[in-house]
Short mmCIF file of C-alpha atoms in Angstrom, two decimals:
data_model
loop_
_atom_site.label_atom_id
_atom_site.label_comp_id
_atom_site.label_asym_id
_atom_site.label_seq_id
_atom_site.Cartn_x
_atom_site.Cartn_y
_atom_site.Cartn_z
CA UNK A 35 -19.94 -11.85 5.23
CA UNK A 36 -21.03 -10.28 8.28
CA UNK A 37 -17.72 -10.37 9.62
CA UNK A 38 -15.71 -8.58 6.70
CA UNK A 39 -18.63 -5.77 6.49
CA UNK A 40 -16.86 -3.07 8.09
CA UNK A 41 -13.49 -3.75 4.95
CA UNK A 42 -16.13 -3.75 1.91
CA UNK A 43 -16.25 -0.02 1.97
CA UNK A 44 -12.99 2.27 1.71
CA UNK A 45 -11.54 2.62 5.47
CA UNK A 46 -10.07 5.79 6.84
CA UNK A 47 -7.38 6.25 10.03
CA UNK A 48 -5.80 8.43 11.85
CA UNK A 49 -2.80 7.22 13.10
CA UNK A 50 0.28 8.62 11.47
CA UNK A 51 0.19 12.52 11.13
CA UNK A 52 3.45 13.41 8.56
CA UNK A 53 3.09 13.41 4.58
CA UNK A 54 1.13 11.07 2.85
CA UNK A 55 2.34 8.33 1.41
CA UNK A 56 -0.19 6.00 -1.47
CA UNK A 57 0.99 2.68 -1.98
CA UNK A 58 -0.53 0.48 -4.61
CA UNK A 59 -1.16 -2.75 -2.71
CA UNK A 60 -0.49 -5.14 -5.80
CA UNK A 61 3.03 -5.55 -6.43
CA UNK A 62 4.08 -3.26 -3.25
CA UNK A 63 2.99 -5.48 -0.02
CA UNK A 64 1.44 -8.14 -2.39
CA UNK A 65 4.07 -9.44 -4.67
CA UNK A 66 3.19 -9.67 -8.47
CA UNK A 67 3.31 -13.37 -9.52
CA UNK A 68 3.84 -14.71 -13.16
CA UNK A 69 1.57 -16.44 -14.20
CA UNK A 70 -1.31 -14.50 -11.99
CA UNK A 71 -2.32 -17.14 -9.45
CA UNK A 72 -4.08 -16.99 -5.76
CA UNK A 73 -2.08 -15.00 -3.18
CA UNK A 74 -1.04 -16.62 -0.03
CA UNK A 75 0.93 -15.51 3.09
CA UNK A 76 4.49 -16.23 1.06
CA UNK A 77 3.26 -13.10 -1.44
CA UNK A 78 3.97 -10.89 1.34
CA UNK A 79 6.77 -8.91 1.29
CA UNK A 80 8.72 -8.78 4.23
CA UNK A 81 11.10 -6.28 3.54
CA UNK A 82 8.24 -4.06 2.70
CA UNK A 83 6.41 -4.54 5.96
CA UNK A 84 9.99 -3.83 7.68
CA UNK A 85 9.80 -0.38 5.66
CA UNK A 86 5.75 0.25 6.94
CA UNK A 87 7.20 -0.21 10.17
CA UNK A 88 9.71 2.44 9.74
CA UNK A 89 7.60 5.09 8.29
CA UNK A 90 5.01 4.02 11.68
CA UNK A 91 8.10 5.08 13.09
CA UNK A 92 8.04 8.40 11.39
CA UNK A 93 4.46 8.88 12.24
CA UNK A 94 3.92 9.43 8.49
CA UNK A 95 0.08 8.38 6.85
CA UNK A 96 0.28 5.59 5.21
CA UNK A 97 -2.08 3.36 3.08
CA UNK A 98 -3.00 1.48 0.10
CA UNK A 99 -5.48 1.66 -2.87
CA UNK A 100 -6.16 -1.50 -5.22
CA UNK A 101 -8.55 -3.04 -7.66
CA UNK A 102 -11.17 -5.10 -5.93
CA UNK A 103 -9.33 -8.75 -6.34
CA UNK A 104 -9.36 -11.22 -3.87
CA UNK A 105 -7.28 -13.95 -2.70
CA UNK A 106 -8.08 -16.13 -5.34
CA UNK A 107 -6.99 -15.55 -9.04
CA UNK A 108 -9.55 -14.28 -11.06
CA UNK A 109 -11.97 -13.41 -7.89
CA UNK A 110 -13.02 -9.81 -7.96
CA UNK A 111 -15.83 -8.65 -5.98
CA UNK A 112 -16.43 -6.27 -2.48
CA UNK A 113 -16.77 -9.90 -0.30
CA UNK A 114 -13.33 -10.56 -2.33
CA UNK A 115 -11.46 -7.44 -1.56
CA UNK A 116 -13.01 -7.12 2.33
CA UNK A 117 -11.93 -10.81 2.70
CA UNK A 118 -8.17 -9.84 1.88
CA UNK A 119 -8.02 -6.27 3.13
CA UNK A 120 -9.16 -7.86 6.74
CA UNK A 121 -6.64 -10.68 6.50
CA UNK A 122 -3.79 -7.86 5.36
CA UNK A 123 -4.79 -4.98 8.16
CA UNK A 124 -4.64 -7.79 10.76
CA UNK A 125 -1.34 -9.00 9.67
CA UNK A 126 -0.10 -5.43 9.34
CA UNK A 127 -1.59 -4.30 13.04
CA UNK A 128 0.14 -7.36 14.84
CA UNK A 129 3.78 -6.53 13.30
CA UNK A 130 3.36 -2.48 14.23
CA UNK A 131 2.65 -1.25 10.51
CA UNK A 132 -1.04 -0.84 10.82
CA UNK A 133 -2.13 1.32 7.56
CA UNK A 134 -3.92 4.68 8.02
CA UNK A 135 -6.22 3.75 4.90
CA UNK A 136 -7.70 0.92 2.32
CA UNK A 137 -9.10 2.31 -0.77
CA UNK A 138 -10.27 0.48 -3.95
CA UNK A 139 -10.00 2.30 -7.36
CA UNK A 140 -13.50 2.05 -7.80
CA UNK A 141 -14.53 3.53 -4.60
CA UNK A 142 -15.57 6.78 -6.93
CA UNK A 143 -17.04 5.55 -9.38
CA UNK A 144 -19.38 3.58 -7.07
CA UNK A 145 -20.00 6.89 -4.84
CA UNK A 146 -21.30 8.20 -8.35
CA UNK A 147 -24.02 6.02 -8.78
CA UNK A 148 -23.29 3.65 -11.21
CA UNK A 149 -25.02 0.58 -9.56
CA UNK A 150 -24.56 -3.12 -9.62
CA UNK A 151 -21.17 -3.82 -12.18
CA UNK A 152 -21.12 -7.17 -14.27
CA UNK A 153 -18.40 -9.26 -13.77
CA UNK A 154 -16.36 -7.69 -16.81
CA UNK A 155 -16.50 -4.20 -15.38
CA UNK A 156 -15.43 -5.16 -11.51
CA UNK A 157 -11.25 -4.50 -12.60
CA UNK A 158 -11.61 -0.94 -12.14
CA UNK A 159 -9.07 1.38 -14.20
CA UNK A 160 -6.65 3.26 -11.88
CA UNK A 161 -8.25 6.82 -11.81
CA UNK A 162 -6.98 10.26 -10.41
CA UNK A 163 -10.59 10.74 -8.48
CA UNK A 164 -9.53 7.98 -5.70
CA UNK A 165 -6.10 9.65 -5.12
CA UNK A 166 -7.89 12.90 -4.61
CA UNK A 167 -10.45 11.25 -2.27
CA UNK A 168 -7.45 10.46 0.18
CA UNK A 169 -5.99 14.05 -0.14
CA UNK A 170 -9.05 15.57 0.76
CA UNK A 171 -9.66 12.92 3.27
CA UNK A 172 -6.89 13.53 5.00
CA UNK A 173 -6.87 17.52 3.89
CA UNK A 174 -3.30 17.10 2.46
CA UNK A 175 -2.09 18.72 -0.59
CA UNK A 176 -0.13 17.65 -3.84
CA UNK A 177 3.51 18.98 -2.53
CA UNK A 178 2.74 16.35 0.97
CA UNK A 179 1.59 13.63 -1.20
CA UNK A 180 3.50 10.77 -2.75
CA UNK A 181 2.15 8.01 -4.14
CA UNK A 182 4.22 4.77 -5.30
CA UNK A 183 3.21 3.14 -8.35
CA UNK A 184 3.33 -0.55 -9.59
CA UNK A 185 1.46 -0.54 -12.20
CA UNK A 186 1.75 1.68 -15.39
CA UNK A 187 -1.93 2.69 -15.19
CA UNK A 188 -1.31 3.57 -11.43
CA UNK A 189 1.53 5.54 -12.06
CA UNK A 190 -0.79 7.70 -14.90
CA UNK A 191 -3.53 8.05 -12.69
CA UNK A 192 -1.29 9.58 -10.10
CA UNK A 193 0.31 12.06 -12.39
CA UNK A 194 -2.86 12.95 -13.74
CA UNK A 195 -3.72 14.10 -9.43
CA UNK A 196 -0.46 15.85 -9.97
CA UNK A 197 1.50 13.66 -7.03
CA UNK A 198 4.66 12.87 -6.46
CA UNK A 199 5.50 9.76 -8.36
CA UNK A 200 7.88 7.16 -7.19
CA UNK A 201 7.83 3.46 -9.55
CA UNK A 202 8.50 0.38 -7.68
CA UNK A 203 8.27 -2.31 -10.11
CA UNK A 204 9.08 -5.48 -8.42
CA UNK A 205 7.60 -8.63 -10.22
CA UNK A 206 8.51 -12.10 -8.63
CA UNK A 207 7.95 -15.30 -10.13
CA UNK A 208 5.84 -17.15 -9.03
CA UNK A 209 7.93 -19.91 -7.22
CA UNK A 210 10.53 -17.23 -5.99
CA UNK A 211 7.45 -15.47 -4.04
CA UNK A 212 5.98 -18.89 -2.71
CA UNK A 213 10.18 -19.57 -1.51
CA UNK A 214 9.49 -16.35 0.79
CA UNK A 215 7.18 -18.10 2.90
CA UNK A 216 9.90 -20.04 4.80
CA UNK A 217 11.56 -16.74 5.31
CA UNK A 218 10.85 -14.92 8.96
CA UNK A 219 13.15 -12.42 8.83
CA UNK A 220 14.02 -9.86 5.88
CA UNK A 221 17.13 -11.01 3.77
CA UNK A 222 18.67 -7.32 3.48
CA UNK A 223 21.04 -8.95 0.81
CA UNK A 224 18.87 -9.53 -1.45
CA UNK A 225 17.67 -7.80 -4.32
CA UNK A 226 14.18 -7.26 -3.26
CA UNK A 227 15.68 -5.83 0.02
CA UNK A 228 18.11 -3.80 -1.95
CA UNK A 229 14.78 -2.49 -4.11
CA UNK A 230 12.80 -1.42 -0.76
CA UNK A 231 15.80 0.32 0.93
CA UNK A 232 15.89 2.42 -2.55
CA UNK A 233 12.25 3.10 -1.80
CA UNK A 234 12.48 4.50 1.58
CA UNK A 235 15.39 6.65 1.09
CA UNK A 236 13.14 7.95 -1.92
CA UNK A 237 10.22 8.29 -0.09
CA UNK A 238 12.09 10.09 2.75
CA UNK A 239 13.91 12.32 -0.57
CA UNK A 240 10.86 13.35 -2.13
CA UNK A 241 8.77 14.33 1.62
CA UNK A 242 11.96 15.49 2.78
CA UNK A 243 10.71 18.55 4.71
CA UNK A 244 8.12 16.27 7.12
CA UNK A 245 9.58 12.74 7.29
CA UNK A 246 13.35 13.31 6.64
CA UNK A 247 12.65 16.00 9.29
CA UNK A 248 11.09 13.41 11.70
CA UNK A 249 14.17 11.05 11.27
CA UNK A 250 16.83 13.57 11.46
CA UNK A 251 14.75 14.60 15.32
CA UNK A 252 14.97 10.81 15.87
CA UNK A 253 18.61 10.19 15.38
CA UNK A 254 19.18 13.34 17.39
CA UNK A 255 17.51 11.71 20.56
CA UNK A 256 19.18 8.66 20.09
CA UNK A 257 22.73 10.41 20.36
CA UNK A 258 21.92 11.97 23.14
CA UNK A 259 20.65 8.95 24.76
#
């Protein structure tokens, strides 16, 4: 346990500096599988990763927020949700789309005082408080802010912080996510790819002033080049 220590608490960056962008983790980098099962490495979406990688690019803040579940179904817990956020941030850091920030939706409620949780209160409710804790983390304001939703109760809690609100509901089946696994480089034919290229240009709609701004300076010193 000693080793995931420093992921069983909510982890704050600062590497990009434009907008902030709030992904939920389930269903976003982690695809949803029907029936629930364990996650492994072929749950990762790697179109998604591709897009981290472009908003790195953008120098944009970046991170995720989640319920405390772990890599295996039904396994919720802080040793559960440090072992997978330390497996994810390493696999992010090594393909250039480290995350500015890992927060889990009970983060608040725990900073309140509420003590050791039984087993049936661990699948924390999404809640507006841990979207405001990375705003004022990171000092940024509603208008800068955009947080992308997978969930119904994620999406809520987000309006209720009075975000920008941008639904990516993605579900995979279960074998269809496991198929991804033999995949090493995106298939940008196929729907999910399709899906995540609608995200960024939405992404780069709604903080249009900061990271459309950033891309339109990029393509500029790549014409000149």
């Amino acid at each position: 346990m000693n080793n995931h220590a420093e992921y069983a608490n909510s982890i704050f960056r600062r590497i990009g500096s434009t907008g902030l962008v709030i992904f939920e983790r389930d269903g976003t980098l982690l695809r949803r599988t029907s029936p629930s099962g364990d996650y492994m490495l072929g749950d990762i979406n790697e179109e998604f990763v591709e897009m981290l990688r472009h908003l790195r690019h953008l120098n944009s803040r970046f991170g995720f927020i989640s319920d405390e579940r772990g890599m295996d179904a039904g396994a919720y817990g802080r040793s559960e949700f440090a072992t997978l956020t330390k497996l994810l941030d390493a696999l992010l850091s090594i393909r250039g789309a480290m995350p500015d920030f890992w927060v889990a939706w009970s983060d608040v409620s725990r900073a309140s005082g509420s003590g050791l949780q039984r087993q049936a209160d661990l699948q924390q409710e999404p809640g507006a408080g841990a979207i405001f804790q990375v705003m004022e983390r990171y000092g940024i304001g509603r208008k800068e802010t955009v947080f992308i939703g997978s969930s119904t109760a994620g999406s809520l809690a987000a309006n209720d912080a009075g975000v920008s609100v941008i639904d990516y509901f993605n579900n995979r089946s279960e074998g269809t996510a496991q198929s991804g696994a033999r995949k090493h480089t995106p298939n940008l034919s196929s729907p999910e790819a399709t899906e995540v290229q609608r995200l960024r240009a939405k992404i780069q709609e709604t903080l249009g002033w900061s990271i459309a701004g950033e891309l339109n300076r990029g393509q500029q010193y790549g014409s000149q080049g």
